[in-house]
């Protein structure tokens, strides 16, 4: 699965996506894009899922017209250690997630 890490996610987390191609928004050239443009750009680049901590995306975007899925990390903080604790569930979710799905992991 091609995974895109949103700007709000610590870029060092990309190393934890074993078995998946993971890029940061900065590396993919998507720095500063707002949610709608970010989702469109990620889809056009062939990403299957975006990983974010932004819990508002599902309420701000019409996901029924999207080909991308979203994983929202719901940790006590955005610090790397807190996000890493969620990775076993994230990796399991990547095996089953489908386009247009939004999965919250806490």
mmCIF file with all atom_site columns, C-alpha atoms in Angstrom:
data_model
loop_
_atom_site.group_PDB
_atom_site.id
_atom_site.type_symbol
_atom_site.label_atom_id
_atom_site.label_alt_id
_atom_site.label_comp_id
_atom_site.label_asym_id
_atom_site.label_entity_id
_atom_site.label_seq_id
_atom_site.pdbx_PDB_ins_code
_atom_site.Cartn_x
_atom_site.Cartn_y
_atom_site.Cartn_z
_atom_site.occupancy
_atom_site.B_iso_or_equiv
_atom_site.pdbx_formal_charge
_atom_site.auth_seq_id
_atom_site.auth_comp_id
_atom_site.auth_asym_id
_atom_site.auth_atom_id
_atom_site.pdbx_PDB_model_num
ATOM 1   C CA . UNK A 1 1   ? 0.000   0.000  0.000  1.00 0.00 ? 1   UNK A CA 1
ATOM 2   C CA . UNK A 1 2   ? 1.241   3.508  -0.805 1.00 0.00 ? 2   UNK A CA 1
ATOM 3   C CA . UNK A 1 3   ? 0.916   5.578  2.351  1.00 0.00 ? 3   UNK A CA 1
ATOM 4   C CA . UNK A 1 4   ? 1.152   9.360  2.654  1.00 0.00 ? 4   UNK A CA 1
ATOM 5   C CA . UNK A 1 5   ? 1.948   10.943 6.014  1.00 0.00 ? 5   UNK A CA 1
ATOM 6   C CA . UNK A 1 6   ? 0.222   14.271 6.510  1.00 0.00 ? 6   UNK A CA 1
ATOM 7   C CA . UNK A 1 7   ? 2.344   17.247 7.589  1.00 0.00 ? 7   UNK A CA 1
ATOM 8   C CA . UNK A 1 8   ? 0.954   17.045 11.125 1.00 0.00 ? 8   UNK A CA 1
ATOM 9   C CA . UNK A 1 9   ? 2.463   13.565 11.628 1.00 0.00 ? 9   UNK A CA 1
ATOM 10  C CA . UNK A 1 10  ? 6.080   13.262 12.758 1.00 0.00 ? 10  UNK A CA 1
ATOM 11  C CA . UNK A 1 11  ? 8.004   12.358 9.604  1.00 0.00 ? 11  UNK A CA 1
ATOM 12  C CA . UNK A 1 12  ? 10.125  9.798  11.496 1.00 0.00 ? 12  UNK A CA 1
ATOM 13  C CA . UNK A 1 13  ? 7.024   7.603  11.739 1.00 0.00 ? 13  UNK A CA 1
ATOM 14  C CA . UNK A 1 14  ? 7.520   6.690  8.065  1.00 0.00 ? 14  UNK A CA 1
ATOM 15  C CA . UNK A 1 15  ? 10.166  4.158  9.117  1.00 0.00 ? 15  UNK A CA 1
ATOM 16  C CA . UNK A 1 16  ? 7.526   2.181  11.026 1.00 0.00 ? 16  UNK A CA 1
ATOM 17  C CA . UNK A 1 17  ? 5.488   1.320  7.920  1.00 0.00 ? 17  UNK A CA 1
ATOM 18  C CA . UNK A 1 18  ? 7.298   -1.947 7.267  1.00 0.00 ? 18  UNK A CA 1
ATOM 19  C CA . UNK A 1 19  ? 6.079   -3.636 4.096  1.00 0.00 ? 19  UNK A CA 1
ATOM 20  C CA . UNK A 1 20  ? 4.481   -0.472 2.744  1.00 0.00 ? 20  UNK A CA 1
ATOM 21  C CA . UNK A 1 21  ? 5.726   2.422  0.632  1.00 0.00 ? 21  UNK A CA 1
ATOM 22  C CA . UNK A 1 22  ? 5.437   5.459  2.875  1.00 0.00 ? 22  UNK A CA 1
ATOM 23  C CA . UNK A 1 23  ? 6.240   9.071  2.004  1.00 0.00 ? 23  UNK A CA 1
ATOM 24  C CA . UNK A 1 24  ? 5.825   12.314 3.878  1.00 0.00 ? 24  UNK A CA 1
ATOM 25  C CA . UNK A 1 25  ? 3.784   15.164 2.458  1.00 0.00 ? 25  UNK A CA 1
ATOM 26  C CA . UNK A 1 26  ? 6.999   17.189 2.242  1.00 0.00 ? 26  UNK A CA 1
ATOM 27  C CA . UNK A 1 27  ? 8.840   14.515 0.249  1.00 0.00 ? 27  UNK A CA 1
ATOM 28  C CA . UNK A 1 28  ? 5.868   14.102 -2.091 1.00 0.00 ? 28  UNK A CA 1
ATOM 29  C CA . UNK A 1 29  ? 5.810   17.865 -2.738 1.00 0.00 ? 29  UNK A CA 1
ATOM 30  C CA . UNK A 1 30  ? 2.497   18.470 -0.975 1.00 0.00 ? 30  UNK A CA 1
ATOM 31  C CA . UNK A 1 31  ? 3.651   20.954 1.678  1.00 0.00 ? 31  UNK A CA 1
ATOM 32  C CA . UNK A 1 32  ? 1.051   23.584 2.504  1.00 0.00 ? 32  UNK A CA 1
ATOM 33  C CA . UNK A 1 33  ? -1.812  21.972 0.575  1.00 0.00 ? 33  UNK A CA 1
ATOM 34  C CA . UNK A 1 34  ? -5.170  22.259 2.292  1.00 0.00 ? 34  UNK A CA 1
ATOM 35  C CA . UNK A 1 35  ? -7.164  19.082 2.902  1.00 0.00 ? 35  UNK A CA 1
ATOM 36  C CA . UNK A 1 36  ? -9.182  18.962 -0.344 1.00 0.00 ? 36  UNK A CA 1
ATOM 37  C CA . UNK A 1 37  ? -6.172  19.699 -2.530 1.00 0.00 ? 37  UNK A CA 1
ATOM 38  C CA . UNK A 1 38  ? -4.038  17.336 -0.470 1.00 0.00 ? 38  UNK A CA 1
ATOM 39  C CA . UNK A 1 39  ? -6.499  14.472 -0.967 1.00 0.00 ? 39  UNK A CA 1
ATOM 40  C CA . UNK A 1 40  ? -6.759  15.158 -4.706 1.00 0.00 ? 40  UNK A CA 1
ATOM 41  C CA . UNK A 1 41  ? -2.987  15.365 -5.099 1.00 0.00 ? 41  UNK A CA 1
ATOM 42  C CA . UNK A 1 42  ? -2.461  12.178 -3.096 1.00 0.00 ? 42  UNK A CA 1
ATOM 43  C CA . UNK A 1 43  ? -5.005  10.323 -5.216 1.00 0.00 ? 43  UNK A CA 1
ATOM 44  C CA . UNK A 1 44  ? -3.417  11.574 -8.445 1.00 0.00 ? 44  UNK A CA 1
ATOM 45  C CA . UNK A 1 45  ? -0.018  10.393 -7.208 1.00 0.00 ? 45  UNK A CA 1
ATOM 46  C CA . UNK A 1 46  ? -1.380  6.910  -6.527 1.00 0.00 ? 46  UNK A CA 1
ATOM 47  C CA . UNK A 1 47  ? -1.499  6.900  -2.738 1.00 0.00 ? 47  UNK A CA 1
ATOM 48  C CA . UNK A 1 48  ? -4.052  4.520  -1.264 1.00 0.00 ? 48  UNK A CA 1
ATOM 49  C CA . UNK A 1 49  ? -4.218  6.004  2.209  1.00 0.00 ? 49  UNK A CA 1
ATOM 50  C CA . UNK A 1 50  ? -3.309  9.176  4.039  1.00 0.00 ? 50  UNK A CA 1
ATOM 51  C CA . UNK A 1 51  ? -2.323  8.997  7.704  1.00 0.00 ? 51  UNK A CA 1
ATOM 52  C CA . UNK A 1 52  ? -3.110  12.102 9.727  1.00 0.00 ? 52  UNK A CA 1
ATOM 53  C CA . UNK A 1 53  ? -3.866  13.378 13.199 1.00 0.00 ? 53  UNK A CA 1
ATOM 54  C CA . UNK A 1 54  ? -6.412  15.873 11.824 1.00 0.00 ? 54  UNK A CA 1
ATOM 55  C CA . UNK A 1 55  ? -9.706  14.600 13.209 1.00 0.00 ? 55  UNK A CA 1
ATOM 56  C CA . UNK A 1 56  ? -11.772 17.171 11.286 1.00 0.00 ? 56  UNK A CA 1
ATOM 57  C CA . UNK A 1 57  ? -11.099 15.918 7.732  1.00 0.00 ? 57  UNK A CA 1
ATOM 58  C CA . UNK A 1 58  ? -14.174 13.635 7.569  1.00 0.00 ? 58  UNK A CA 1
ATOM 59  C CA . UNK A 1 59  ? -16.412 16.568 8.504  1.00 0.00 ? 59  UNK A CA 1
ATOM 60  C CA . UNK A 1 60  ? -14.780 18.976 6.044  1.00 0.00 ? 60  UNK A CA 1
ATOM 61  C CA . UNK A 1 61  ? -14.529 16.773 2.961  1.00 0.00 ? 61  UNK A CA 1
ATOM 62  C CA . UNK A 1 62  ? -16.966 14.755 0.846  1.00 0.00 ? 62  UNK A CA 1
ATOM 63  C CA . UNK A 1 63  ? -15.219 11.400 0.971  1.00 0.00 ? 63  UNK A CA 1
ATOM 64  C CA . UNK A 1 64  ? -17.833 9.555  -1.094 1.00 0.00 ? 64  UNK A CA 1
ATOM 65  C CA . UNK A 1 65  ? -16.184 10.895 -4.263 1.00 0.00 ? 65  UNK A CA 1
ATOM 66  C CA . UNK A 1 66  ? -12.668 9.903  -3.169 1.00 0.00 ? 66  UNK A CA 1
ATOM 67  C CA . UNK A 1 67  ? -10.531 6.927  -4.104 1.00 0.00 ? 67  UNK A CA 1
ATOM 68  C CA . UNK A 1 68  ? -8.288  7.326  -1.069 1.00 0.00 ? 68  UNK A CA 1
ATOM 69  C CA . UNK A 1 69  ? -8.767  6.102  2.509  1.00 0.00 ? 69  UNK A CA 1
ATOM 70  C CA . UNK A 1 70  ? -7.875  7.976  5.676  1.00 0.00 ? 70  UNK A CA 1
ATOM 71  C CA . UNK A 1 71  ? -6.380  6.726  8.924  1.00 0.00 ? 71  UNK A CA 1
ATOM 72  C CA . UNK A 1 72  ? -6.697  9.197  11.775 1.00 0.00 ? 72  UNK A CA 1
ATOM 73  C CA . UNK A 1 73  ? -4.249  8.708  14.633 1.00 0.00 ? 73  UNK A CA 1
ATOM 74  C CA . UNK A 1 74  ? -5.917  9.626  17.933 1.00 0.00 ? 74  UNK A CA 1
ATOM 75  C CA . UNK A 1 75  ? -3.084  9.718  20.446 1.00 0.00 ? 75  UNK A CA 1
ATOM 76  C CA . UNK A 1 76  ? -2.792  11.826 23.611 1.00 0.00 ? 76  UNK A CA 1
ATOM 77  C CA . UNK A 1 77  ? -0.110  13.902 21.835 1.00 0.00 ? 77  UNK A CA 1
ATOM 78  C CA . UNK A 1 78  ? 1.461   14.133 18.366 1.00 0.00 ? 78  UNK A CA 1
ATOM 79  C CA . UNK A 1 79  ? 4.836   13.118 19.754 1.00 0.00 ? 79  UNK A CA 1
ATOM 80  C CA . UNK A 1 80  ? 6.571   10.240 18.033 1.00 0.00 ? 80  UNK A CA 1
ATOM 81  C CA . UNK A 1 81  ? 6.448   7.935  21.057 1.00 0.00 ? 81  UNK A CA 1
ATOM 82  C CA . UNK A 1 82  ? 2.682   8.354  21.403 1.00 0.00 ? 82  UNK A CA 1
ATOM 83  C CA . UNK A 1 83  ? 2.101   7.753  17.678 1.00 0.00 ? 83  UNK A CA 1
ATOM 84  C CA . UNK A 1 84  ? 4.374   4.700  17.633 1.00 0.00 ? 84  UNK A CA 1
ATOM 85  C CA . UNK A 1 85  ? 2.173   3.005  20.218 1.00 0.00 ? 85  UNK A CA 1
ATOM 86  C CA . UNK A 1 86  ? -0.610  3.004  17.596 1.00 0.00 ? 86  UNK A CA 1
ATOM 87  C CA . UNK A 1 87  ? 1.475   1.403  14.842 1.00 0.00 ? 87  UNK A CA 1
ATOM 88  C CA . UNK A 1 88  ? 0.493   -2.259 15.410 1.00 0.00 ? 88  UNK A CA 1
ATOM 89  C CA . UNK A 1 89  ? -3.158  -1.284 14.864 1.00 0.00 ? 89  UNK A CA 1
ATOM 90  C CA . UNK A 1 90  ? -2.246  0.950  11.918 1.00 0.00 ? 90  UNK A CA 1
ATOM 91  C CA . UNK A 1 91  ? -0.380  -1.872 10.180 1.00 0.00 ? 91  UNK A CA 1
ATOM 92  C CA . UNK A 1 92  ? -3.299  -4.262 10.750 1.00 0.00 ? 92  UNK A CA 1
ATOM 93  C CA . UNK A 1 93  ? -5.704  -1.656 9.356  1.00 0.00 ? 93  UNK A CA 1
ATOM 94  C CA . UNK A 1 94  ? -3.623  -1.193 6.199  1.00 0.00 ? 94  UNK A CA 1
ATOM 95  C CA . UNK A 1 95  ? -4.341  -4.828 5.330  1.00 0.00 ? 95  UNK A CA 1
ATOM 96  C CA . UNK A 1 96  ? -8.099  -4.279 5.257  1.00 0.00 ? 96  UNK A CA 1
ATOM 97  C CA . UNK A 1 97  ? -8.822  -0.597 4.637  1.00 0.00 ? 97  UNK A CA 1
ATOM 98  C CA . UNK A 1 98  ? -10.733 0.301  1.475  1.00 0.00 ? 98  UNK A CA 1
ATOM 99  C CA . UNK A 1 99  ? -11.126 3.520  -0.528 1.00 0.00 ? 99  UNK A CA 1
ATOM 100 C CA . UNK A 1 100 ? -13.413 6.119  1.078  1.00 0.00 ? 100 UNK A CA 1
ATOM 101 C CA . UNK A 1 101 ? -13.048 4.580  4.538  1.00 0.00 ? 101 UNK A CA 1
ATOM 102 C CA . UNK A 1 102 ? -12.051 6.663  7.526  1.00 0.00 ? 102 UNK A CA 1
ATOM 103 C CA . UNK A 1 103 ? -10.577 4.666  10.394 1.00 0.00 ? 103 UNK A CA 1
ATOM 104 C CA . UNK A 1 104 ? -9.746  6.243  13.740 1.00 0.00 ? 104 UNK A CA 1
ATOM 105 C CA . UNK A 1 105 ? -7.058  4.483  15.728 1.00 0.00 ? 105 UNK A CA 1
ATOM 106 C CA . UNK A 1 106 ? -6.547  5.223  19.401 1.00 0.00 ? 106 UNK A CA 1
#
